[in-house]
Coordinates of C-alpha atoms in Angstrom, one line a residue:
Chain A
M1 CA -120.2 -140.0 46.1
T2 CA -116.8 -138.7 47.2
E3 CA -114.2 -137.7 44.7
R4 CA -111.5 -140.2 43.9
L5 CA -108.1 -139.4 45.4
T6 CA -104.8 -139.8 43.6
I7 CA -102.3 -141.7 45.7
V8 CA -98.6 -142.0 44.7
V9 CA -96.6 -144.8 46.4
V10 CA -92.8 -144.3 46.2
E11 CA -91.3 -147.8 46.4
E12 CA -88.4 -149.4 44.5
D13 CA -89.2 -153.0 45.4
A14 CA -91.9 -154.2 42.9
E15 CA -93.4 -156.9 45.1
R16 CA -93.6 -154.6 48.1
A17 CA -95.2 -151.9 46.0
L18 CA -97.8 -154.4 44.7
R19 CA -98.8 -155.4 48.2
I20 CA -99.1 -151.8 49.3
V21 CA -101.3 -151.1 46.3
D22 CA -103.5 -154.1 47.2
G23 CA -103.9 -152.8 50.7
L24 CA -104.9 -149.4 49.5
R25 CA -107.4 -150.7 47.1
E26 CA -109.3 -152.2 50.0
A27 CA -109.5 -148.7 51.5
G28 CA -111.5 -147.3 48.7
G29 CA -111.7 -146.7 44.9
H30 CA -108.8 -144.4 44.6
E31 CA -106.3 -144.0 41.8
I32 CA -103.1 -145.5 42.9
L33 CA -99.8 -144.9 41.1
V34 CA -96.4 -146.4 41.9
I35 CA -93.1 -144.6 41.3
S36 CA -90.2 -147.1 41.5
E37 CA -87.4 -145.0 40.0
P38 CA -85.6 -142.5 42.4
A39 CA -84.1 -140.5 39.6
G40 CA -86.0 -137.3 38.8
L41 CA -88.5 -138.1 41.7
A42 CA -89.6 -134.5 42.2
R43 CA -90.6 -134.1 38.5
R44 CA -92.3 -137.5 38.4
I45 CA -94.4 -136.6 41.4
A46 CA -95.3 -133.1 40.2
E47 CA -96.5 -134.5 36.9
R48 CA -99.0 -136.7 38.7
S49 CA -100.1 -134.0 41.1
P50 CA -101.2 -136.5 43.8
D51 CA -103.4 -135.8 46.8
I52 CA -101.3 -138.2 49.0
V53 CA -97.8 -139.5 48.7
L54 CA -96.8 -142.6 50.7
I55 CA -93.1 -143.5 51.2
D56 CA -91.0 -145.6 53.6
A57 CA -89.9 -143.4 56.4
G58 CA -86.3 -144.6 56.0
N59 CA -86.2 -144.1 52.2
P60 CA -83.5 -141.5 51.5
S61 CA -85.7 -140.0 48.8
R62 CA -88.0 -138.6 51.5
D63 CA -85.7 -135.6 51.7
V64 CA -86.6 -134.8 48.0
L65 CA -90.3 -134.8 49.0
E66 CA -89.4 -132.4 51.8
E67 CA -88.1 -130.0 49.2
L68 CA -91.2 -130.4 47.1
A69 CA -93.4 -129.6 50.1
L70 CA -91.4 -126.5 50.7
A71 CA -91.3 -125.3 47.1
S72 CA -94.9 -125.8 46.2
G73 CA -97.0 -122.6 46.2
P74 CA -100.6 -122.5 47.2
M75 CA -101.8 -122.9 43.6
E76 CA -99.6 -126.0 42.8
R77 CA -101.3 -128.6 45.0
P78 CA -98.9 -128.3 47.9
V79 CA -97.7 -131.5 49.4
A80 CA -97.7 -131.1 53.2
M81 CA -96.5 -133.2 56.0
F82 CA -98.9 -135.4 57.8
V83 CA -97.3 -135.1 61.2
D84 CA -98.8 -131.6 61.1
R85 CA -102.2 -133.2 61.8
S86 CA -103.4 -133.5 65.3
D87 CA -104.1 -137.3 65.3
E88 CA -101.3 -138.3 67.6
A89 CA -102.3 -142.0 67.8
L90 CA -102.1 -142.2 64.0
T91 CA -98.8 -140.4 63.9
R92 CA -97.3 -142.8 66.4
A93 CA -98.7 -145.8 64.5
A94 CA -97.2 -144.5 61.3
I95 CA -93.8 -144.0 62.9
E96 CA -93.8 -147.4 64.4
A97 CA -94.7 -149.0 61.1
G98 CA -92.1 -146.9 59.3
V99 CA -94.4 -145.2 56.8
S100 CA -94.5 -141.5 56.1
A101 CA -97.2 -139.6 54.2
Y102 CA -97.4 -136.3 52.5
V103 CA -100.9 -135.0 51.9
V104 CA -102.3 -132.0 50.0
D105 CA -103.0 -129.2 52.4
G106 CA -106.7 -128.9 53.2
L107 CA -107.6 -132.5 52.5
R108 CA -110.1 -133.5 55.2
A109 CA -108.8 -135.8 58.0
D110 CA -111.7 -138.3 57.6
R111 CA -110.6 -138.8 54.0
I112 CA -107.0 -139.4 54.9
K113 CA -107.4 -141.7 57.8
P114 CA -108.7 -144.9 56.1
I115 CA -105.9 -144.7 53.6
L116 CA -103.2 -144.2 56.3
D117 CA -104.7 -147.0 58.4
A118 CA -104.4 -149.3 55.4
A119 CA -100.8 -148.2 54.7
V120 CA -99.8 -148.6 58.3
A121 CA -101.1 -152.2 58.3
R122 CA -99.2 -153.1 55.2
F123 CA -95.9 -151.4 56.4
H124 CA -96.2 -153.2 59.7
L125 CA -96.3 -156.5 57.9
F126 CA -93.2 -155.6 56.0
Q127 CA -91.4 -154.6 59.1
R128 CA -92.2 -158.0 60.7
M129 CA -91.1 -159.8 57.6
R130 CA -87.9 -157.8 57.4
A131 CA -87.1 -158.6 61.1
E132 CA -87.8 -162.3 60.6
L133 CA -85.6 -162.4 57.5
A134 CA -82.7 -160.7 59.4
A135 CA -83.1 -163.1 62.3
T136 CA -83.1 -166.1 60.0
R137 CA -80.1 -164.9 58.2
A138 CA -78.1 -164.3 61.4
A139 CA -79.0 -167.8 62.7
L140 CA -77.9 -169.4 59.5
E141 CA -74.7 -167.4 59.5
E142 CA -74.0 -168.5 63.1
R143 CA -74.6 -172.2 62.3
K144 CA -72.2 -172.0 59.4
V145 CA -69.5 -170.6 61.7
I146 CA -70.1 -173.2 64.4
D147 CA -69.9 -175.9 61.7
R148 CA -66.5 -174.6 60.5
A149 CA -65.2 -174.3 64.1
K150 CA -66.3 -177.9 64.7
A151 CA -64.4 -179.0 61.6
I152 CA -61.3 -177.2 62.7
L153 CA -61.4 -178.8 66.1
M154 CA -62.0 -182.3 64.8
K155 CA -59.0 -182.0 62.4
A156 CA -56.6 -180.4 64.9
R157 CA -57.4 -182.6 67.9
G158 CA -58.4 -185.8 66.1
I159 CA -61.8 -185.9 67.9
G160 CA -65.3 -186.7 66.7
E161 CA -68.1 -184.3 65.9
E162 CA -70.0 -184.6 69.1
E163 CA -66.9 -184.1 71.2
A164 CA -65.9 -181.0 69.2
Y165 CA -69.4 -179.6 69.8
A166 CA -69.2 -180.3 73.5
L167 CA -65.8 -178.6 73.7
L168 CA -67.1 -175.5 72.0
R169 CA -70.1 -175.4 74.3
K170 CA -68.1 -175.9 77.5
T171 CA -65.6 -173.2 76.5
A172 CA -68.5 -170.8 75.8
M173 CA -70.1 -171.6 79.2
D174 CA -66.8 -171.3 81.1
Q175 CA -66.2 -167.8 79.5
G176 CA -69.8 -166.7 79.8
R177 CA -70.0 -166.0 76.1
R178 CA -72.1 -167.2 73.2
M179 CA -71.1 -170.3 71.3
A180 CA -71.2 -168.4 68.0
D181 CA -68.7 -165.8 69.4
I182 CA -66.3 -168.5 70.5
A183 CA -66.6 -170.3 67.1
Q184 CA -66.0 -167.0 65.3
Q185 CA -62.8 -166.4 67.3
L186 CA -61.6 -169.9 66.6
V187 CA -62.2 -169.7 62.9
M188 CA -60.4 -166.3 62.8
A189 CA -57.4 -167.6 64.8
A190 CA -57.2 -170.7 62.6
G191 CA -57.3 -168.5 59.5
L192 CA -54.3 -166.5 60.9
L193 CA -52.3 -169.6 61.8
T194 CA -52.6 -171.3 58.4
Chain B
M1 CA -73.8 -150.3 87.6
K2 CA -76.9 -150.5 85.5
L3 CA -76.5 -148.3 82.4
H4 CA -79.2 -145.8 81.4
P5 CA -80.4 -146.6 77.9
L6 CA -80.7 -143.8 75.4
R7 CA -81.8 -144.0 71.8
L8 CA -79.7 -141.9 69.4
G9 CA -80.6 -141.4 65.7
Y10 CA -77.8 -141.1 63.1
V11 CA -77.6 -140.9 59.4
P12 CA -74.7 -143.0 58.0
L13 CA -72.0 -140.4 57.3
T14 CA -68.4 -139.8 58.4
D15 CA -69.5 -137.0 60.7
A16 CA -71.7 -139.4 62.8
A17 CA -68.3 -140.5 64.2
P18 CA -68.7 -138.7 67.6
L19 CA -71.9 -140.7 68.4
I20 CA -70.5 -144.0 67.2
V21 CA -67.2 -143.5 69.0
A22 CA -69.0 -142.4 72.2
Q23 CA -70.7 -145.7 72.4
E24 CA -68.1 -148.1 70.9
L25 CA -65.1 -146.8 72.9
G26 CA -66.9 -146.5 76.2
F27 CA -67.2 -142.8 76.6
A28 CA -71.0 -143.3 77.1
A29 CA -70.5 -146.1 79.6
E30 CA -68.2 -143.9 81.6
E31 CA -71.2 -141.5 82.0
G32 CA -73.5 -144.4 82.8
L33 CA -75.2 -144.5 79.4
D34 CA -75.9 -147.2 77.0
L35 CA -76.5 -145.7 73.6
D36 CA -78.8 -147.5 71.2
L37 CA -77.6 -146.1 67.8
V38 CA -80.6 -146.1 65.4
R39 CA -79.5 -145.9 61.8
L40 CA -81.8 -143.6 59.8
G41 CA -82.3 -143.2 56.1
S42 CA -83.2 -139.5 55.7
W43 CA -83.0 -136.2 57.6
A44 CA -86.8 -135.9 57.6
Q45 CA -86.9 -139.2 59.4
S46 CA -84.3 -138.0 62.0
R47 CA -86.5 -134.9 62.6
D48 CA -89.8 -136.8 62.8
Y49 CA -88.4 -139.6 65.0
L50 CA -87.0 -137.0 67.4
A51 CA -90.2 -135.0 67.6
A52 CA -92.3 -138.1 68.2
G53 CA -89.9 -139.4 70.8
A54 CA -88.9 -142.5 68.8
V55 CA -85.3 -141.4 69.5
D56 CA -84.1 -139.3 72.4
A57 CA -81.4 -137.3 70.6
A58 CA -80.2 -137.1 67.0
H59 CA -77.3 -136.3 64.7
M60 CA -78.8 -133.5 62.6
L61 CA -77.9 -130.9 60.0
L62 CA -77.2 -127.8 61.9
P63 CA -79.8 -125.6 60.1
M64 CA -82.7 -128.0 60.7
P65 CA -83.6 -127.0 64.3
I66 CA -83.3 -123.4 63.1
A67 CA -85.7 -124.1 60.2
Q68 CA -88.2 -125.5 62.7
R69 CA -88.0 -122.4 64.8
L70 CA -88.6 -120.3 61.7
G71 CA -91.8 -122.2 60.9
L72 CA -90.3 -123.7 57.7
G73 CA -90.9 -127.3 58.7
P74 CA -93.9 -129.3 59.9
A75 CA -95.6 -128.3 63.2
M76 CA -93.9 -130.3 66.0
P77 CA -92.3 -129.7 69.4
D78 CA -89.4 -127.3 69.5
L79 CA -85.9 -128.8 68.9
D80 CA -82.7 -127.5 70.6
L81 CA -79.1 -127.8 69.4
V82 CA -77.0 -128.4 72.5
M83 CA -73.6 -128.7 70.8
I84 CA -72.0 -128.8 67.4
L85 CA -70.7 -132.2 66.4
S86 CA -68.4 -131.3 63.5
Q87 CA -66.9 -128.6 61.3
G88 CA -66.3 -129.1 57.6
G89 CA -66.5 -132.6 56.2
Q90 CA -68.3 -131.6 53.0
A91 CA -66.7 -131.5 49.5
I92 CA -67.8 -130.0 46.2
A93 CA -67.7 -132.4 43.3
V94 CA -68.3 -131.5 39.6
S95 CA -69.4 -133.9 36.9
V96 CA -66.7 -135.4 34.7
A97 CA -68.0 -133.3 31.7
L98 CA -67.8 -130.1 33.7
A99 CA -64.4 -131.0 35.0
E100 CA -63.1 -131.4 31.5
A101 CA -64.5 -128.0 30.5
M102 CA -62.8 -126.5 33.5
R103 CA -59.5 -128.2 32.7
A104 CA -59.7 -126.9 29.1
G105 CA -60.0 -123.5 30.6
G106 CA -56.8 -124.0 32.5
H107 CA -58.0 -124.9 36.0
G108 CA -55.5 -127.0 37.9
F109 CA -57.9 -128.7 40.5
D110 CA -55.7 -127.7 43.5
F111 CA -58.6 -128.6 45.9
S112 CA -58.0 -125.5 48.0
D113 CA -58.6 -122.2 46.2
A114 CA -62.3 -121.4 46.2
R115 CA -61.8 -118.1 44.3
A116 CA -60.0 -119.7 41.4
A117 CA -62.4 -122.7 41.4
G118 CA -65.4 -120.3 41.3
A119 CA -63.9 -118.2 38.5
S120 CA -63.1 -121.3 36.4
L121 CA -66.6 -122.7 37.0
R122 CA -68.2 -119.4 35.9
M123 CA -66.1 -119.6 32.6
A124 CA -67.2 -123.1 32.0
A125 CA -70.9 -122.9 32.8
R126 CA -73.6 -120.2 32.4
R127 CA -76.2 -122.2 34.4
L128 CA -75.6 -124.7 37.1
R129 CA -77.7 -127.4 38.9
V130 CA -76.2 -128.4 42.2
G131 CA -77.2 -131.3 44.4
V132 CA -77.3 -130.9 48.2
P133 CA -78.5 -133.4 50.8
F134 CA -81.3 -131.3 52.2
A135 CA -83.0 -127.9 51.7
F136 CA -81.8 -126.8 55.1
S137 CA -78.1 -127.7 55.2
T138 CA -74.7 -126.1 55.5
H139 CA -74.1 -127.5 52.1
A140 CA -76.9 -125.4 50.6
E141 CA -75.6 -122.2 52.3
L142 CA -72.0 -122.9 51.2
V143 CA -73.1 -123.4 47.6
W144 CA -75.2 -120.3 47.5
H145 CA -72.5 -118.2 49.2
W146 CA -69.7 -119.4 46.9
L147 CA -71.6 -119.2 43.6
L148 CA -73.1 -115.8 44.2
A149 CA -69.7 -114.5 45.2
S150 CA -68.2 -116.1 42.1
G151 CA -70.4 -114.1 39.7
F152 CA -73.4 -116.4 39.3
A153 CA -76.9 -114.7 39.5
V154 CA -79.6 -116.3 41.7
D155 CA -81.6 -117.4 38.6
E156 CA -78.6 -119.1 37.0
V157 CA -78.3 -121.6 39.9
E158 CA -80.7 -124.3 40.8
V159 CA -79.9 -126.0 44.2
R160 CA -81.9 -129.2 44.5
T161 CA -82.1 -132.0 47.0
V162 CA -80.4 -135.3 46.1
P163 CA -80.0 -138.0 48.9
P164 CA -76.2 -138.5 49.5
P165 CA -76.2 -142.2 48.5
R166 CA -77.7 -141.2 45.1
M167 CA -75.3 -138.3 44.6
A168 CA -72.8 -140.2 42.4
E169 CA -75.6 -141.6 40.3
A170 CA -77.2 -138.1 39.8
L171 CA -73.8 -136.7 38.7
A172 CA -73.3 -139.6 36.3
A173 CA -76.8 -139.3 34.8
G174 CA -76.5 -135.6 34.3
E175 CA -79.4 -134.8 36.7
V176 CA -77.0 -132.3 38.4
D177 CA -73.8 -130.6 37.2
A178 CA -72.2 -130.4 40.6
A179 CA -72.8 -131.6 44.2
C180 CA -71.9 -130.5 47.7
V181 CA -72.0 -133.6 49.9
G182 CA -70.5 -135.0 53.1
E183 CA -67.9 -137.7 53.1
P184 CA -67.8 -140.5 52.2
W185 CA -70.3 -139.8 49.4
A186 CA -68.0 -137.3 47.6
S187 CA -65.3 -139.9 47.4
V188 CA -67.8 -142.5 46.3
A189 CA -68.6 -140.2 43.3
V190 CA -64.8 -140.3 42.4
E191 CA -64.6 -144.0 42.9
T192 CA -67.5 -144.7 40.6
G193 CA -66.1 -142.4 37.9
A194 CA -69.0 -140.0 38.2
G195 CA -67.2 -136.9 39.4
V196 CA -64.1 -134.9 40.2
L197 CA -63.6 -133.2 43.6
L198 CA -63.2 -129.4 43.3
L199 CA -63.1 -128.0 46.8
P200 CA -63.5 -129.0 50.5
G201 CA -66.3 -127.1 52.2
R202 CA -63.7 -125.4 54.4
A203 CA -62.1 -123.7 51.4
I204 CA -65.4 -121.6 51.2
W205 CA -65.8 -121.1 55.0
A206 CA -62.9 -122.1 57.2
S207 CA -65.1 -123.0 60.2
A208 CA -68.2 -124.2 58.4
P209 CA -70.2 -125.9 61.2
E210 CA -72.0 -129.0 59.8
K211 CA -73.9 -131.3 62.2
G212 CA -75.3 -130.7 65.7
L213 CA -76.5 -132.9 68.6
V214 CA -80.2 -132.1 68.7
L215 CA -82.7 -132.9 71.4
R216 CA -86.3 -132.0 72.0
H217 CA -86.5 -128.8 74.0
D218 CA -88.8 -130.4 76.6
F219 CA -86.5 -133.4 76.9
A220 CA -83.3 -131.3 77.4
E221 CA -85.1 -129.4 80.2
A222 CA -86.9 -132.2 82.0
Q223 CA -84.0 -134.7 81.7
A224 CA -81.2 -132.2 82.3
E225 CA -79.0 -134.7 84.1
V226 CA -79.1 -137.3 81.3
T227 CA -78.7 -134.6 78.7
G228 CA -75.5 -133.5 80.5
R229 CA -74.2 -137.1 80.6
L230 CA -74.8 -137.5 76.9
M231 CA -73.1 -134.2 76.0
R232 CA -70.0 -135.1 78.1
A233 CA -69.7 -138.5 76.4
V234 CA -70.0 -137.0 72.9
W235 CA -67.7 -134.2 73.7
R236 CA -65.0 -136.6 75.0
A237 CA -65.5 -138.7 71.8
G238 CA -64.9 -135.6 69.7
R239 CA -61.7 -134.9 71.7
W240 CA -60.6 -138.5 71.0
L241 CA -61.4 -138.1 67.3
D242 CA -59.2 -135.0 67.0
E243 CA -56.1 -136.7 68.3
P244 CA -54.2 -137.4 65.0
G245 CA -53.3 -141.0 65.9
N246 CA -57.0 -142.0 66.3
R247 CA -58.3 -141.2 62.9
G248 CA -57.3 -144.6 61.4
T249 CA -59.1 -146.5 64.1
A250 CA -62.2 -144.3 63.6
A251 CA -62.2 -145.1 59.9
E252 CA -62.2 -148.8 60.8
L253 CA -65.1 -148.3 63.2
L254 CA -67.1 -146.4 60.7
A255 CA -66.5 -148.8 57.8
R256 CA -68.3 -151.7 59.5
P257 CA -71.4 -153.1 57.9
A258 CA -73.5 -151.8 60.8
C259 CA -72.4 -148.2 60.2
L260 CA -71.4 -147.1 56.6
D261 CA -70.7 -150.6 55.1
L262 CA -67.9 -149.3 52.9
T263 CA -64.2 -150.1 52.8
S264 CA -62.1 -148.4 55.5
E265 CA -59.9 -147.1 52.6
L266 CA -62.9 -145.0 51.5
T267 CA -64.0 -143.9 55.0
E268 CA -60.4 -142.9 55.8
R269 CA -60.1 -140.2 53.1
G270 CA -62.3 -137.7 54.8
L271 CA -60.9 -138.4 58.3
S272 CA -57.3 -138.2 57.2
G273 CA -57.8 -135.3 54.7
R274 CA -55.9 -137.3 52.0
F275 CA -58.1 -137.4 48.9
V276 CA -58.2 -139.0 45.5
I277 CA -59.9 -136.2 43.6
S278 CA -60.4 -137.7 40.2
P279 CA -61.1 -141.1 38.6
A280 CA -57.6 -140.7 37.1
G281 CA -56.2 -141.0 40.6
E282 CA -54.8 -137.5 41.3
L283 CA -54.0 -137.0 45.0
R284 CA -54.7 -133.9 47.1
E285 CA -54.2 -133.0 50.8
A286 CA -56.8 -131.1 52.7
P287 CA -55.5 -130.7 56.3
G288 CA -58.2 -130.2 58.9
F289 CA -60.9 -131.3 56.4
I290 CA -63.1 -132.3 59.3
R291 CA -62.9 -131.3 62.9
F292 CA -64.7 -132.6 65.9
H293 CA -63.2 -130.7 68.8
A294 CA -60.2 -128.4 68.3
G295 CA -60.6 -124.6 68.5
A296 CA -63.9 -124.8 70.5
A297 CA -65.4 -126.5 67.4
T298 CA -68.4 -127.9 69.4
F299 CA -69.4 -124.6 71.0
P300 CA -72.9 -123.6 69.6
W301 CA -72.1 -119.9 69.0
R302 CA -75.4 -117.9 68.9
S303 CA -73.9 -115.9 66.1
I304 CA -73.8 -119.0 64.0
A305 CA -77.6 -119.5 64.6
A306 CA -78.2 -115.9 63.6
L307 CA -76.1 -116.1 60.5
F308 CA -78.0 -119.2 59.2
A309 CA -81.3 -117.7 60.3
G310 CA -80.6 -114.5 58.4
R311 CA -79.7 -116.3 55.2
M312 CA -82.8 -118.5 55.4
A313 CA -85.1 -115.6 56.3
R314 CA -83.9 -113.7 53.2
R315 CA -84.4 -116.7 51.0
F316 CA -87.9 -117.4 52.3
G317 CA -89.0 -113.8 52.7
L318 CA -89.3 -113.8 56.5
D319 CA -88.8 -111.0 59.0
L320 CA -85.0 -110.8 59.7
D321 CA -84.9 -109.6 63.3
S322 CA -87.6 -112.0 64.5
A323 CA -85.9 -114.9 62.6
M324 CA -82.6 -114.3 64.2
R325 CA -84.1 -113.9 67.6
R326 CA -86.0 -117.2 67.4
A327 CA -83.0 -119.0 66.0
T328 CA -80.5 -118.0 68.7
A329 CA -82.9 -119.3 71.3
C330 CA -82.5 -122.9 70.0
F331 CA -78.6 -122.8 70.3
R332 CA -78.2 -123.8 73.9
T333 CA -74.9 -122.1 75.0
D334 CA -76.4 -122.1 78.5
L335 CA -76.6 -126.0 78.6
Y336 CA -73.2 -126.2 77.0
R337 CA -71.7 -124.2 79.8
L338 CA -73.7 -125.9 82.5
H339 CA -73.0 -129.5 81.4
L340 CA -69.5 -129.3 79.9
R341 CA -67.8 -127.2 82.5
A342 CA -67.6 -130.3 84.6
A343 CA -65.9 -132.3 81.8
G344 CA -63.1 -129.6 81.6
A345 CA -64.2 -127.9 78.5
D346 CA -62.7 -124.4 78.2
L347 CA -65.6 -122.0 77.8
P348 CA -65.4 -118.7 75.8
G349 CA -66.2 -115.5 77.7
A350 CA -68.8 -114.5 75.1
S351 CA -71.6 -116.6 73.5
A352 CA -71.6 -114.8 70.2
K353 CA -68.7 -113.5 68.0
I354 CA -68.2 -111.8 64.7
E355 CA -68.3 -114.6 62.1
G356 CA -65.6 -114.7 59.4
A357 CA -63.2 -112.2 60.9
M358 CA -60.4 -114.6 61.8
Q359 CA -57.9 -115.3 59.0
H360 CA -55.6 -117.0 61.5
A361 CA -55.9 -118.8 64.8
H362 CA -56.8 -116.3 67.5
A363 CA -56.7 -116.1 71.3
V364 CA -59.9 -114.9 73.1
A365 CA -60.9 -114.5 76.7
S366 CA -62.2 -117.7 78.3
E367 CA -63.2 -118.9 81.8
S368 CA -59.7 -120.3 82.3
G369 CA -57.9 -117.2 80.9
R370 CA -57.3 -117.6 77.2
M371 CA -58.4 -120.1 74.6
I372 CA -57.4 -120.5 70.9
L373 CA -60.1 -120.2 68.3
H374 CA -59.3 -121.5 64.8
P375 CA -59.7 -119.4 61.6
D376 CA -63.3 -118.9 60.6
A377 CA -62.9 -116.7 57.4
F378 CA -65.0 -116.9 54.3
F379 CA -63.0 -117.2 51.1
D380 CA -64.3 -113.8 49.9
G381 CA -63.7 -111.9 53.1
H382 CA -67.4 -111.9 54.0
I383 CA -68.1 -110.8 57.7
F384 CA -71.2 -111.4 59.7
D385 CA -71.5 -109.1 62.7
P386 CA -74.3 -110.1 65.1
A387 CA -74.2 -106.7 66.8
S388 CA -77.9 -106.4 66.3
L389 CA -78.6 -109.6 68.2
P390 CA -80.7 -109.5 71.3
R391 CA -78.4 -110.3 74.2

């Protein structure tokens, strides 16, 4: 039987952390700990002396881990960068998914790979969810602006809703611009005039 | 004309301005480039994305490509610094408790005198924990230089990494006693009542170079033409930024949600050099707090690479000569000359100089005759002579 590894996941969002932990559980019977508090991160990690640390590539706290990797002597379970490793496909997959990993020097590649594969899969999922959420939000925002522009036109010109919509659409087409942009300008101009 | 797309990584800070201005005000388009500005959360991410080709060029702390050449980072392709993006832009803040102790000792918080500030700090604190954004940063070098010259011993100072957006919180929570951080994060510490501004970085080193435009060595060689276009666009953006009338517009550009997502009142402080230094609202002026162009600010002097490499080599116990030699190779004065001559940049006759020798602006030989360099003195008169550099 192989020795259990200790994996630390640095993640502030509780639900995200839970999903990552679930994903990692499937990759084997390792001990998985979550650190959700960025204050005193270096100390918290050192106390747990993990074999692997997983963190979102864009998390500002990553730079604290960099210092930890630099400061650790050979006897203190050094935390080393995973891009050191030669597995280029895995490196690329990790970068695309937005996950970064720090692993103890000397840990065998075949022990790391299943864990990183699981992490990459989970992070990919989050990235997709994040992109979808942003797109939904933007669409909602645009609809609100178009509705307001319509209302302004209806009031100012005494026209109906459909006519106001057609006017917005025609103006956008004539100018080769998006309807939301025209609506935004109208709302802003109306705001200045009243 | 179809624009050539280029992906540029930046970390949301005031000194990312040249990249943002290059795209937003059309300097990139003039060179036939369309910059996709990728906002990054950490310096490690900037380095890794650049090495993996996820971005083509990056806004990076000037000592980072040097650290890579010295073998202090992860194994990855070599990185080159093709031009400096900014000088200054950092500020030192102390916690409210430490500021009170310094005031009790008679310090006036003039936000300019590094010697007086250092002496007062030494009186108020026997030990000091100082937050900096990254282990390899101008901030770390400024802090070490200033504190050791102010009477602190190496083992009385702990310099630790705190991500800039967390700096105010770390000061407030007592995790650190002081911080050296780039704007707007020092002003954020004042706004949130967490700290008092003590010094601009330039009070310690008048020409403190801060960020660089960094590319992969193989990219800068293989795609020389595109590299040149990018350098010219960014150089013209820096020139625009150093025209006094443009700083307000720049503050507006940077404040937008897609960039820093802060009020323009806050982003303007670093750009205008007009600071609110304490939660009580005291005002101080720091003329030339950050520079993007004037005085050959963007020229990647090889002596600067050697200076940083020497300091890092001593701290990490590396061979000094070899460290300086490897570091100077990644500061591409050759590409700077090649690509920016066409844009009209005046080019100094030499590629290295004695660092710290100029108390005042100084004329030196250049390709067009004479050019004016700005003061580069250290507060304590320290001088770095790169005479031992390989030429």
